[in-house]
Each structure stands twice: as structure tokens, then as C-alpha cells.
PDB file of C-alpha atoms in Angstrom:
ATOM      1  CA  MET A  18      75.075 114.849 107.014  1.00 84.00           C
ATOM      2  CA  LYS A  19      74.055 113.997 110.628  1.00 85.00           C
ATOM      3  CA  THR A  20      76.525 115.446 113.349  1.00 92.00           C
ATOM      4  CA  PHE A  21      76.791 115.480 117.031  1.00 93.00           C
ATOM      5  CA  THR A  22      79.045 116.553 119.866  1.00 95.00           C
ATOM      6  CA  LEU A  23      81.592 113.773 120.564  1.00 94.00           C
ATOM      7  CA  PRO A  24      80.840 113.002 124.605  1.00 93.00           C
ATOM      8  CA  GLY A  25      83.648 114.089 126.675  1.00 92.00           C
ATOM      9  CA  THR A  26      84.856 116.787 123.962  1.00 95.00           C
ATOM     10  CA  ASP A  27      83.968 119.884 122.235  1.00 95.00           C
ATOM     11  CA  ILE A  28      84.550 118.082 118.819  1.00 96.00           C
ATOM     12  CA  THR A  29      81.854 118.257 116.524  1.00 94.00           C
ATOM     13  CA  ALA A  30      81.451 114.909 114.580  1.00 95.00           C
ATOM     14  CA  PRO A  31      79.971 113.455 111.584  1.00 96.00           C
ATOM     15  CA  ASN A  32      78.321 110.180 111.600  1.00 97.00           C
ATOM     16  CA  VAL A  33      80.865 109.121 108.723  1.00 98.00           C
ATOM     17  CA  VAL A  34      84.416 108.895 108.879  1.00 98.00           C
ATOM     18  CA  LEU A  35      86.890 108.766 106.049  1.00 98.00           C
ATOM     19  CA  GLY A  36      89.690 106.269 106.596  1.00 98.00           C
ATOM     20  CA  LEU A  37      92.957 107.070 104.747  1.00 98.00           C
ATOM     21  CA  MET A  38      94.532 103.807 105.070  1.00 97.00           C
ATOM     22  CA  ARG A  39      94.774 103.336 101.248  1.00 96.00           C
ATOM     23  CA  ILE A  40      95.862 106.449  99.951  1.00 98.00           C
ATOM     24  CA  GLN A  41      99.864 105.767  99.721  1.00 97.00           C
ATOM     25  CA  GLU A  42      99.973 105.316  95.978  1.00 96.00           C
ATOM     26  CA  LYS A  43      97.469 107.894  95.074  1.00 97.00           C
ATOM     27  CA  THR A  44      98.264 111.295  93.364  1.00 98.00           C
ATOM     28  CA  ASP A  45      98.062 114.597  94.921  1.00 98.00           C
ATOM     29  CA  GLU A  46      95.104 114.926  92.573  1.00 98.00           C
ATOM     30  CA  GLU A  47      93.246 111.766  93.445  1.00 98.00           C
ATOM     31  CA  VAL A  48      93.773 112.499  97.347  1.00 98.00           C
ATOM     32  CA  ARG A  49      92.611 115.880  96.730  1.00 98.00           C
ATOM     33  CA  THR A  50      89.404 115.057  94.781  1.00 98.00           C
ATOM     34  CA  LEU A  51      88.517 112.394  97.517  1.00 98.00           C
ATOM     35  CA  LEU A  52      88.860 115.053 100.153  1.00 98.00           C
ATOM     36  CA  LYS A  53      86.889 117.582  98.306  1.00 97.00           C
ATOM     37  CA  THR A  54      83.880 114.943  97.854  1.00 97.00           C
ATOM     38  CA  ALA A  55      83.979 113.915 101.319  1.00 98.00           C
ATOM     39  CA  THR A  56      84.180 117.593 102.956  1.00 97.00           C
ATOM     40  CA  ASP A  57      81.432 118.541 100.322  1.00 97.00           C
ATOM     41  CA  ALA A  58      79.148 115.849 101.807  1.00 97.00           C
ATOM     42  CA  GLY A  59      79.849 116.968 105.445  1.00 97.00           C
ATOM     43  CA  VAL A  60      82.517 114.250 105.862  1.00 98.00           C
ATOM     44  CA  THR A  61      85.030 116.150 108.091  1.00 98.00           C
ATOM     45  CA  PHE A  62      86.227 113.759 110.266  1.00 98.00           C
ATOM     46  CA  LEU A  63      89.523 111.626 108.970  1.00 98.00           C
ATOM     47  CA  ASP A  64      90.846 108.659 110.298  1.00 98.00           C
ATOM     48  CA  HIS A  65      94.615 107.825 109.988  1.00 98.00           C
ATOM     49  CA  ALA A  66      97.075 105.309 111.754  1.00 98.00           C
ATOM     50  CA  ASP A  67     100.743 105.500 111.900  1.00 98.00           C
ATOM     51  CA  VAL A  68     100.921 101.825 110.464  1.00 97.00           C
ATOM     52  CA  TYR A  69      99.069 102.816 107.214  1.00 98.00           C
ATOM     53  CA  GLY A  70     100.936 103.010 104.248  1.00 97.00           C
ATOM     54  CA  SER A  71     104.157 101.168 102.910  1.00 94.00           C
ATOM     55  CA  GLU A  72     106.237 102.510 105.726  1.00 95.00           C
ATOM     56  CA  VAL A  73     105.434 104.074 109.040  1.00 96.00           C
ATOM     57  CA  HIS A  74     103.367 107.256 108.966  1.00 98.00           C
ATOM     58  CA  GLY A  75     103.347 106.636 105.100  1.00 98.00           C
ATOM     59  CA  CYS A  76      99.756 107.534 104.499  1.00 98.00           C
ATOM     60  CA  GLU A  77      99.830 110.379 106.754  1.00 98.00           C
ATOM     61  CA  ARG A  78     102.609 111.996 105.138  1.00 98.00           C
ATOM     62  CA  ARG A  79     100.831 111.256 101.539  1.00 98.00           C
ATOM     63  CA  PHE A  80      98.018 113.078 103.026  1.00 98.00           C
ATOM     64  CA  ALA A  81      99.794 116.284 104.167  1.00 98.00           C
ATOM     65  CA  GLU A  82     102.034 116.496 100.909  1.00 98.00           C
ATOM     66  CA  ALA A  83      98.913 116.293  98.780  1.00 98.00           C
ATOM     67  CA  MET A  84      96.604 118.680 100.769  1.00 98.00           C
ATOM     68  CA  ARG A  85      99.148 121.205 102.282  1.00 97.00           C
ATOM     69  CA  LEU A  86      96.218 122.489 104.485  1.00 97.00           C
ATOM     70  CA  THR A  87      96.079 126.115 105.372  1.00 97.00           C
ATOM     71  CA  PRO A  88      95.657 127.046 109.049  1.00 96.00           C
ATOM     72  CA  ALA A  89      91.981 127.697 108.468  1.00 97.00           C
ATOM     73  CA  GLU A  90      91.649 124.389 106.559  1.00 97.00           C
ATOM     74  CA  ARG A  91      93.141 122.246 109.166  1.00 97.00           C
ATOM     75  CA  GLU A  92      90.682 123.776 111.769  1.00 97.00           C
ATOM     76  CA  ARG A  93      87.965 122.743 109.750  1.00 97.00           C
ATOM     77  CA  LEU A  94      88.713 118.963 110.055  1.00 98.00           C
ATOM     78  CA  VAL A  95      88.744 116.384 112.747  1.00 98.00           C
ATOM     79  CA  ILE A  96      92.045 114.341 112.416  1.00 98.00           C
ATOM     80  CA  GLN A  97      92.141 111.141 114.242  1.00 98.00           C
ATOM     81  CA  THR A  98      95.218 108.811 114.213  1.00 98.00           C
ATOM     82  CA  LYS A  99      96.110 105.629 115.913  1.00 98.00           C
ATOM     83  CA  THR A 100      99.245 103.915 117.751  1.00 98.00           C
ATOM     84  CA  GLY A 101     100.199 100.769 119.272  1.00 98.00           C
ATOM     85  CA  ILE A 102     100.727  98.412 116.486  1.00 97.00           C
ATOM     86  CA  VAL A 103     104.165  97.512 115.636  1.00 96.00           C
ATOM     87  CA  LYS A 104     104.726  95.962 111.958  1.00 91.00           C
ATOM     88  CA  ASP A 105     108.111  93.970 112.789  1.00 89.00           C
ATOM     89  CA  GLY A 106     106.473  91.006 114.448  1.00 88.00           C
ATOM     90  CA  PRO A 107     103.909  91.992 114.397  1.00 91.00           C
ATOM     91  CA  TYR A 108     103.367  93.111 118.067  1.00 97.00           C
ATOM     92  CA  PHE A 109     101.749  95.629 120.062  1.00 98.00           C
ATOM     93  CA  ASP A 110     103.518  98.395 122.138  1.00 98.00           C
ATOM     94  CA  PHE A 111     101.749 100.837 124.575  1.00 98.00           C
ATOM     95  CA  SER A 112     104.627 101.842 126.404  1.00 98.00           C
ATOM     96  CA  TYR A 113     105.069 105.372 127.232  1.00 98.00           C
ATOM     97  CA  GLU A 114     108.017 105.851 125.007  1.00 98.00           C
ATOM     98  CA  HIS A 115     106.339 104.175 121.968  1.00 98.00           C
ATOM     99  CA  ILE A 116     103.072 106.465 122.372  1.00 98.00           C
ATOM    100  CA  VAL A 117     105.066 109.588 122.509  1.00 98.00           C
ATOM    101  CA  GLU A 118     107.384 108.812 119.885  1.00 98.00           C
ATOM    102  CA  SER A 119     104.509 107.845 117.638  1.00 98.00           C
ATOM    103  CA  VAL A 120     102.566 110.992 118.108  1.00 98.00           C
ATOM    104  CA  ASP A 121     105.471 112.947 117.585  1.00 98.00           C
ATOM    105  CA  GLY A 122     105.991 111.130 114.208  1.00 98.00           C
ATOM    106  CA  SER A 123     102.202 111.775 113.294  1.00 98.00           C
ATOM    107  CA  LEU A 124     102.362 115.261 113.878  1.00 98.00           C
ATOM    108  CA  GLU A 125     105.636 115.782 111.804  1.00 98.00           C
ATOM    109  CA  ALA A 126     104.131 113.560 109.079  1.00 98.00           C
ATOM    110  CA  LEU A 127     100.642 115.157 108.979  1.00 98.00           C
ATOM    111  CA  GLY A 128     102.161 118.811 109.050  1.00 98.00           C
ATOM    112  CA  THR A 129     100.046 119.638 111.967  1.00 98.00           C
ATOM    113  CA  ASP A 130     100.647 121.034 115.584  1.00 97.00           C
ATOM    114  CA  TYR A 131      97.983 118.882 117.358  1.00 98.00           C
ATOM    115  CA  ILE A 132      95.747 115.709 116.962  1.00 98.00           C
ATOM    116  CA  ASP A 133      92.226 116.042 117.609  1.00 98.00           C
ATOM    117  CA  ILE A 134      91.955 112.425 118.586  1.00 98.00           C
ATOM    118  CA  LEU A 135      94.580 109.504 119.566  1.00 98.00           C
ATOM    119  CA  LEU A 136      93.176 105.917 119.457  1.00 98.00           C
ATOM    120  CA  LEU A 137      95.341 103.132 121.003  1.00 98.00           C
ATOM    121  CA  HIS A 138      95.247 100.547 118.123  1.00 96.00           C
ATOM    122  CA  ARG A 139      94.060  97.061 119.365  1.00 94.00           C
ATOM    123  CA  PRO A 140      94.844  95.751 122.829  1.00 97.00           C
ATOM    124  CA  ASP A 141      98.531  95.388 124.040  1.00 98.00           C
ATOM    125  CA  ALA A 142      98.557  92.303 126.095  1.00 97.00           C
ATOM    126  CA  LEU A 143     101.541  93.763 128.059  1.00 98.00           C
ATOM    127  CA  VAL A 144     100.071  97.034 128.726  1.00 98.00           C
ATOM    128  CA  GLU A 145     101.111  98.982 131.929  1.00 98.00           C
ATOM    129  CA  PRO A 146      98.124 101.444 132.412  1.00 98.00           C
ATOM    130  CA  GLU A 147     100.369 103.730 134.227  1.00 98.00           C
ATOM    131  CA  GLU A 148     102.413 104.218 131.270  1.00 98.00           C
ATOM    132  CA  VAL A 149      99.589 104.946 128.961  1.00 98.00           C
ATOM    133  CA  ALA A 150      98.330 107.422 131.717  1.00 98.00           C
ATOM    134  CA  ARG A 151     101.845 109.249 131.946  1.00 98.00           C
ATOM    135  CA  ALA A 152     101.870 109.586 128.087  1.00 98.00           C
ATOM    136  CA  PHE A 153      98.061 110.736 127.377  1.00 98.00           C
ATOM    137  CA  SER A 154      98.770 113.357 130.316  1.00 98.00           C
ATOM    138  CA  GLU A 155     101.821 114.722 128.805  1.00 98.00           C
ATOM    139  CA  LEU A 156     100.594 114.856 125.331  1.00 98.00           C
ATOM    140  CA  ALA A 157      97.461 116.739 126.479  1.00 98.00           C
ATOM    141  CA  ALA A 158      99.262 119.169 128.494  1.00 98.00           C
ATOM    142  CA  ALA A 159     101.655 119.919 125.685  1.00 98.00           C
ATOM    143  CA  GLY A 160      98.404 120.536 123.673  1.00 98.00           C
ATOM    144  CA  LYS A 161      99.618 117.800 121.094  1.00 98.00           C
ATOM    145  CA  VAL A 162      96.189 115.765 121.550  1.00 98.00           C
ATOM    146  CA  ARG A 163      92.517 116.944 122.443  1.00 98.00           C
ATOM    147  CA  ALA A 164      91.168 113.585 123.067  1.00 98.00           C
ATOM    148  CA  PHE A 165      91.858 109.919 123.471  1.00 98.00           C
ATOM    149  CA  GLY A 166      90.140 106.833 122.649  1.00 98.00           C
ATOM    150  CA  VAL A 167      90.834 103.135 121.850  1.00 98.00           C
ATOM    151  CA  SER A 168      90.172 100.403 119.074  1.00 98.00           C
ATOM    152  CA  ASN A 169      88.977  96.863 119.446  1.00 96.00           C
ATOM    153  CA  HIS A 170      88.978  97.008 123.415  1.00 98.00           C
ATOM    154  CA  THR A 171      86.554  95.185 125.604  1.00 97.00           C
ATOM    155  CA  GLY A 172      84.570  96.917 128.477  1.00 97.00           C
ATOM    156  CA  ARG A 173      87.134  95.341 130.972  1.00 97.00           C
ATOM    157  CA  GLN A 174      90.195  96.515 129.159  1.00 97.00           C
ATOM    158  CA  ILE A 175      88.811 100.089 128.953  1.00 98.00           C
ATOM    159  CA  ASP A 176      87.938  99.919 132.898  1.00 98.00           C
ATOM    160  CA  LEU A 177      91.695  99.035 133.288  1.00 98.00           C
ATOM    161  CA  LEU A 178      92.767 102.119 131.395  1.00 98.00           C
ATOM    162  CA  ARG A 179      90.247 104.220 133.034  1.00 98.00           C
ATOM    163  CA  ARG A 180      91.586 103.508 136.566  1.00 98.00           C
ATOM    164  CA  TYR A 181      94.720 105.273 135.666  1.00 98.00           C
ATOM    165  CA  VAL A 182      94.205 107.503 132.708  1.00 98.00           C
ATOM    166  CA  GLU A 183      92.531 111.093 133.894  1.00 98.00           C
ATOM    167  CA  GLN A 184      91.399 111.775 130.669  1.00 98.00           C
ATOM    168  CA  PRO A 185      87.978 110.752 128.962  1.00 98.00           C
ATOM    169  CA  ILE A 186      88.059 107.587 126.962  1.00 98.00           C
ATOM    170  CA  VAL A 187      85.928 109.247 124.031  1.00 98.00           C
ATOM    171  CA  ALA A 188      85.755 106.533 121.239  1.00 98.00           C
ATOM    172  CA  ASN A 189      86.164 102.590 120.721  1.00 98.00           C
ATOM    173  CA  GLN A 190      86.692 101.633 117.061  1.00 98.00           C
ATOM    174  CA  VAL A 191      85.593  98.157 116.394  1.00 98.00           C
ATOM    175  CA  GLN A 192      84.813  95.963 113.337  1.00 97.00           C
ATOM    176  CA  LEU A 193      81.075  95.925 112.693  1.00 97.00           C
ATOM    177  CA  SER A 194      78.879  95.366 109.508  1.00 97.00           C
ATOM    178  CA  ILE A 195      75.354  93.968 108.763  1.00 97.00           C
ATOM    179  CA  THR A 196      77.162  90.636 108.191  1.00 97.00           C
ATOM    180  CA  HIS A 197      79.690  90.949 110.972  1.00 95.00           C
ATOM    181  CA  ALA A 198      77.607  91.842 113.919  1.00 96.00           C
ATOM    182  CA  PRO A 199      78.327  89.795 116.936  1.00 94.00           C
ATOM    183  CA  LEU A 200      78.482  93.038 118.893  1.00 95.00           C
ATOM    184  CA  LEU A 201      74.892  93.174 118.328  1.00 95.00           C
ATOM    185  CA  ALA A 202      73.511  89.733 117.669  1.00 94.00           C
ATOM    186  CA  GLN A 203      74.740  88.110 120.843  1.00 94.00           C
ATOM    187  CA  GLY A 204      72.323  90.175 123.164  1.00 92.00           C
ATOM    188  CA  MET A 205      69.209  89.343 121.178  1.00 90.00           C
ATOM    189  CA  ALA A 206      70.043  85.492 121.319  1.00 92.00           C
ATOM    190  CA  ALA A 207      71.513  85.559 124.941  1.00 90.00           C
ATOM    191  CA  ASN A 208      70.726  82.268 126.983  1.00 88.00           C
ATOM    192  CA  MET A 209      69.783  80.240 124.003  1.00 90.00           C
ATOM    193  CA  GLN A 210      71.470  76.744 124.474  1.00 90.00           C
ATOM    194  CA  GLY A 211      72.985  75.222 121.230  1.00 88.00           C
ATOM    195  CA  LEU A 212      72.927  78.649 119.103  1.00 92.00           C
ATOM    196  CA  ASP A 213      76.293  80.124 118.213  1.00 93.00           C
ATOM    197  CA  GLN A 214      75.013  83.558 118.033  1.00 94.00           C
ATOM    198  CA  SER A 215      74.208  83.223 121.914  1.00 92.00           C
ATOM    199  CA  ILE A 216      77.968  82.853 122.620  1.00 91.00           C
ATOM    200  CA  SER A 217      79.557  86.272 124.205  1.00 89.00           C
ATOM    201  CA  ARG A 218      82.590  87.113 122.291  1.00 85.00           C
ATOM    202  CA  ASP A 219      82.684  90.773 123.347  1.00 85.00           C
ATOM    203  CA  ASP A 220      81.742  91.246 126.756  1.00 84.00           C
ATOM    204  CA  GLY A 221      78.986  93.714 125.934  1.00 93.00           C
ATOM    205  CA  ILE A 222      80.968  96.299 124.170  1.00 96.00           C
ATOM    206  CA  VAL A 223      77.857  98.308 122.600  1.00 97.00           C
ATOM    207  CA  ASP A 224      76.297  98.484 125.948  1.00 96.00           C
ATOM    208  CA  TYR A 225      79.255  99.548 127.918  1.00 97.00           C
ATOM    209  CA  CYS A 226      80.315 102.229 125.529  1.00 98.00           C
ATOM    210  CA  ARG A 227      76.802 103.480 125.617  1.00 97.00           C
ATOM    211  CA  LEU A 228      76.786 103.584 129.524  1.00 98.00           C
ATOM    212  CA  HIS A 229      80.133 105.351 129.625  1.00 98.00           C
ATOM    213  CA  ASP A 230      79.501 108.028 126.856  1.00 97.00           C
ATOM    214  CA  ILE A 231      82.080 106.249 124.516  1.00 98.00           C
ATOM    215  CA  THR A 232      81.470 106.625 120.749  1.00 98.00           C
ATOM    216  CA  VAL A 233      81.507 103.322 118.832  1.00 98.00           C
ATOM    217  CA  GLN A 234      83.281 103.863 115.592  1.00 98.00           C
ATOM    218  CA  ALA A 235      82.497 100.978 112.826  1.00 98.00           C
ATOM    219  CA  TRP A 236      85.309  99.753 110.865  1.00 97.00           C
ATOM    220  CA  SER A 237      84.887  97.731 107.716  1.00 96.00           C
ATOM    221  CA  PRO A 238      81.403  98.475 107.575  1.00 97.00           C
ATOM    222  CA  PHE A 239      81.040  96.663 103.924  1.00 96.00           C
ATOM    223  CA  GLN A 240      83.131  93.739 104.860  1.00 92.00           C
ATOM    224  CA  ALA A 241      81.524  90.235 105.145  1.00 90.00           C
ATOM    225  CA  GLY A 242      83.868  89.125 107.748  1.00 77.00           C
ATOM    226  CA  PHE A 243      87.499  89.776 108.652  1.00 75.00           C
ATOM    227  CA  PHE A 244      88.904  90.987 105.304  1.00 72.00           C
ATOM    228  CA  ASP A 245      87.329  88.288 103.290  1.00 79.00           C
ATOM    229  CA  GLY A 246      85.647  90.447 100.712  1.00 90.00           C
ATOM    230  CA  PRO A 247      82.381  92.804 100.603  1.00 95.00           C
ATOM    231  CA  PHE A 248      78.984  91.858 101.101  1.00 97.00           C
ATOM    232  CA  LEU A 249      77.321  94.055  98.594  1.00 97.00           C
ATOM    233  CA  GLY A 250      76.955  92.504  95.233  1.00 96.00           C
ATOM    234  CA  SER A 251      78.324  89.097  96.557  1.00 96.00           C
ATOM    235  CA  PRO A 252      76.395  85.754  95.583  1.00 96.00           C
ATOM    236  CA  ARG A 253      77.329  84.294  99.146  1.00 95.00           C
ATOM    237  CA  TYR A 254      74.792  86.886 100.348  1.00 97.00           C
ATOM    238  CA  ALA A 255      72.169  86.771  97.805  1.00 98.00           C
ATOM    239  CA  VAL A 256      69.254  86.926  99.939  1.00 98.00           C
ATOM    240  CA  LEU A 257      70.640  90.041 102.054  1.00 98.00           C
ATOM    241  CA  ASN A 258      71.458  91.899  98.692  1.00 98.00           C
ATOM    242  CA  THR A 259      68.130  91.321  97.313  1.00 98.00           C
ATOM    243  CA  VAL A 260      66.705  93.204 100.453  1.00 98.00           C
ATOM    244  CA  ILE A 261      69.359  95.957 100.412  1.00 98.00           C
ATOM    245  CA  ASP A 262      68.542  96.598  96.798  1.00 98.00           C
ATOM    246  CA  ARG A 263      64.683  96.760  97.452  1.00 98.00           C
ATOM    247  CA  ILE A 264      65.209  99.016 100.191  1.00 98.00           C
ATOM    248  CA  ALA A 265      67.673 101.222  98.277  1.00 98.00           C
ATOM    249  CA  ALA A 266      65.174 101.769  95.599  1.00 98.00           C
ATOM    250  CA  LYS A 267      62.545 102.726  98.126  1.00 98.00           C
ATOM    251  CA  TYR A 268      64.806 105.497  99.338  1.00 98.00           C
ATOM    252  CA  ASP A 269      66.410 106.053  95.911  1.00 98.00           C
ATOM    253  CA  VAL A 270      69.929 105.500  96.914  1.00 98.00           C
ATOM    254  CA  PRO A 271      72.730 103.159  96.145  1.00 98.00           C
ATOM    255  CA  PRO A 272      73.067  99.812  98.091  1.00 98.00           C
ATOM    256  CA  LEU A 273      76.144 100.863  99.862  1.00 98.00           C
ATOM    257  CA  ALA A 274      74.008 103.985 101.565  1.00 98.00           C
ATOM    258  CA  ILE A 275      71.624 101.122 103.157  1.00 98.00           C
ATOM    259  CA  ALA A 276      74.740  99.320 104.515  1.00 98.00           C
ATOM    260  CA  THR A 277      75.739 102.647 106.206  1.00 98.00           C
ATOM    261  CA  ALA A 278      72.394 103.271 107.263  1.00 98.00           C
ATOM    262  CA  TRP A 279      71.881 100.042 109.209  1.00 98.00           C
ATOM    263  CA  ILE A 280      74.747 101.079 111.347  1.00 98.00           C
ATOM    264  CA  THR A 281      73.878 104.730 111.821  1.00 97.00           C
ATOM    265  CA  ARG A 282      70.354 103.799 112.670  1.00 97.00           C
ATOM    266  CA  HIS A 283      71.161 102.390 115.910  1.00 97.00           C
ATOM    267  CA  PRO A 284      70.492 104.753 118.878  1.00 96.00           C
ATOM    268  CA  ALA A 285      74.225 104.378 120.190  1.00 96.00           C
ATOM    269  CA  GLN A 286      74.666 107.217 117.612  1.00 95.00           C
ATOM    270  CA  MET A 287      77.791 105.088 115.976  1.00 97.00           C
ATOM    271  CA  GLN A 288      80.365 106.415 113.663  1.00 98.00           C
ATOM    272  CA  VAL A 289      80.916 104.491 110.257  1.00 98.00           C
ATOM    273  CA  VAL A 290      84.684 104.464 108.929  1.00 98.00           C
ATOM    274  CA  ILE A 291      84.815 103.976 105.436  1.00 98.00           C
ATOM    275  CA  GLY A 292      88.118 103.038 103.831  1.00 96.00           C
ATOM    276  CA  THR A 293      87.233 103.855 100.270  1.00 95.00           C
ATOM    277  CA  THR A 294      89.265 105.906  97.768  1.00 96.00           C
ATOM    278  CA  THR A 295      86.310 106.164  95.402  1.00 96.00           C
ATOM    279  CA  PRO A 296      84.512 109.774  95.625  1.00 96.00           C
ATOM    280  CA  GLU A 297      81.065 108.277  94.812  1.00 96.00           C
ATOM    281  CA  ARG A 298      81.324 105.903  97.626  1.00 96.00           C
ATOM    282  CA  VAL A 299      82.100 108.490  99.927  1.00 97.00           C
ATOM    283  CA  ASP A 300      79.011 110.452  98.883  1.00 96.00           C
ATOM    284  CA  ALA A 301      76.852 107.296  98.887  1.00 97.00           C
ATOM    285  CA  ALA A 302      77.887 106.762 102.559  1.00 97.00           C
ATOM    286  CA  ALA A 303      77.121 110.182 103.568  1.00 97.00           C
ATOM    287  CA  ARG A 304      73.587 109.838 101.993  1.00 96.00           C
ATOM    288  CA  GLY A 305      72.990 106.797 103.901  1.00 97.00           C
ATOM    289  CA  SER A 306      73.915 108.281 107.255  1.00 95.00           C
ATOM    290  CA  GLU A 307      70.838 110.277 106.888  1.00 94.00           C
ATOM    291  CA  ILE A 308      68.274 107.477 106.013  1.00 96.00           C
ATOM    292  CA  PRO A 309      65.934 106.852 108.958  1.00 93.00           C
ATOM    293  CA  LEU A 310      65.567 103.027 108.679  1.00 98.00           C
ATOM    294  CA  THR A 311      62.300 101.675 110.152  1.00 98.00           C
ATOM    295  CA  ARG A 312      62.548  98.936 112.984  1.00 98.00           C
ATOM    296  CA  SER A 313      60.957  96.427 110.545  1.00 98.00           C
ATOM    297  CA  GLU A 314      63.738  97.462 107.693  1.00 98.00           C
ATOM    298  CA  TRP A 315      66.641  97.324 110.287  1.00 98.00           C
ATOM    299  CA  TYR A 316      65.539  93.722 111.674  1.00 98.00           C
ATOM    300  CA  GLU A 317      64.886  92.554 108.195  1.00 98.00           C
ATOM    301  CA  LEU A 318      68.341  93.119 107.032  1.00 98.00           C
ATOM    302  CA  PHE A 319      69.589  91.579 110.308  1.00 98.00           C
ATOM    303  CA  ARG A 320      67.540  88.473 109.586  1.00 98.00           C
ATOM    304  CA  ALA A 321      68.677  88.338 105.809  1.00 98.00           C
ATOM    305  CA  ALA A 322      72.262  88.618 106.787  1.00 97.00           C
ATOM    306  CA  GLY A 323      71.524  85.260 108.445  1.00 96.00           C
ATOM    307  CA  TYR A 324      71.225  86.263 112.176  1.00 96.00           C
ATOM    308  CA  THR A 325      68.705  84.879 114.465  1.00 95.00           C
ATOM    309  CA  VAL A 326      65.820  86.967 115.716  1.00 95.00           C
ATOM    310  CA  PRO A 327      64.082  84.779 118.563  1.00 92.00           C
TER     311      PRO A 327
END
């Protein structure tokens, strides 16, 4: 498993992150087996959110109940959680009160004294960055949160926060897969009239993050689009799957590993956030992070997904 130091922190991060949004109904043994498979493969970075589960902090609490981490075990993990989404509505809340209350709730549910990374979960149109800054500074000073980031934010939205927030913004979690790649596809087709791919929908998020040492975390790396099913094995993506299967055979890995490798091959040193509860898929993703796809293989997959290479 490839690792790197998360810019702006002293946190060692693997290229694959285990998202724990689907463990609410899992048994203690199932949760433990999932985590053991992950850590054995080098996946020691865990992604939570206060809204994951059937109730607020539900999956965080299920994780803590199942794992009952010792201090030494907790120290070996990087635990990230998110705040800002209010299920009732739904709506977003980046107020000082909500952020602080949410973090205290996450700390209690997770059974830990600190969160390694706190992300703001999707942009809040009513954000008052001074309140975010006050919350972040208070949480950092109290030792409750080590580092801060965002999710699904544009460069301009991050700039607004950075004008007031003293701490570095170290991560931006965004949707990205071979078949859902406007973050990468638009730049390759810029200024091409009449081509949908040339329309900018993200304000250059990936380039912005690279310029400002912000780690891109790719969520839904195996989803075809916005929660409309996986592309792996789907007849809707027959051409792509033919290419994936051929490259997977070359490297002697499962197809899921190639879907992971396509993201981790990017020089932005992205992290892939996998939400599976199947141990074998965790292992496959970990193997994929180590595959050095060639340029021709990377672009072949990109074209097979339906994107234009001018």
C-alpha cells in the first residue's frame, strides 16, 4: 500500500480510505473482519460522517461498539469524520454551534478524545466563514481535531474559507470515477465548441487542489454516476469493462483494482474512498493502489468510458 504524508499535517495517509457509511446493521464480527482486512492491507485511514447511519452518529457509534479500540489501536488509525449536513430538510449548517456540537457528538460516539481530520460535508450556501474559523480554532486549541478539510467544494468556496480560517485546508472529498470524471475531462477538451465535455462544471478543482497542497479524496470510485449503480460488470459500459478486464488480466488483479488504479495513477496523489463492506473488495482496492498504469492504459480507459481525447 502506497502512503504519503498528508500536506499540511504530520499524518501518514494511505492511497485507499475505508468509508464506513454502511456498517449500521453489521454485527460486531462483521465490522471487525472488515477492519482487520483493511488494516492488514495497509488501509488504516477511516472515513465517517455524523449523518451516516439510521440515526445521527449511528455508524460512528456502531464502529466504536464493535471495535472497542485500545489507546494503542486508536493511535495506529487515522479517523476522519464530516459535519454540516442536517438530515431533517435536508439542509446544510456550517454555523459555529452546529460544527462544535457535531464534533462533540462524534467524539462521544466514536469513543475517542480526538478526530484526526474534520471535513465540512458539502457546501453551505449560507456559510459565514468567520463562524467556521471560530469553530475550527476552538476545536484545534482544545485538541479535539488535528486537521481540517472540506467535501465537494470549488476552489472559490475554499478561498472564501481560507480568508478567515487559520488552519490549512488539507483535503477536498469529491465524486470521481472513470465514468464520472468531469473534474479531469473538461480540461482536456477546453475551448471545444459544441462538445459537452468542454463545459466547466467545477472551476478547476483538481488543479486548484494541486496548487494549494490539498489532497483530493475520490468518493464513489466505482459508481457510474450519481448513485445510479456501479460501472464494473454493467452492460451499459460493455466497452469499458472489456478494457478493464484485459488490463486486470495483465496485472493479475480483480477488475476493481484497475478502477482504483485509474484514480491513484494521477499525479495529484489522490485518495480513493471505498464504501464497501465486503473484505475482498477492500483487498482488491488496496492492490489496485500499487498498480502503475501506463499513460496509454490510463487514456485507453478514459476513452472507453466515453470521454473525448481531442
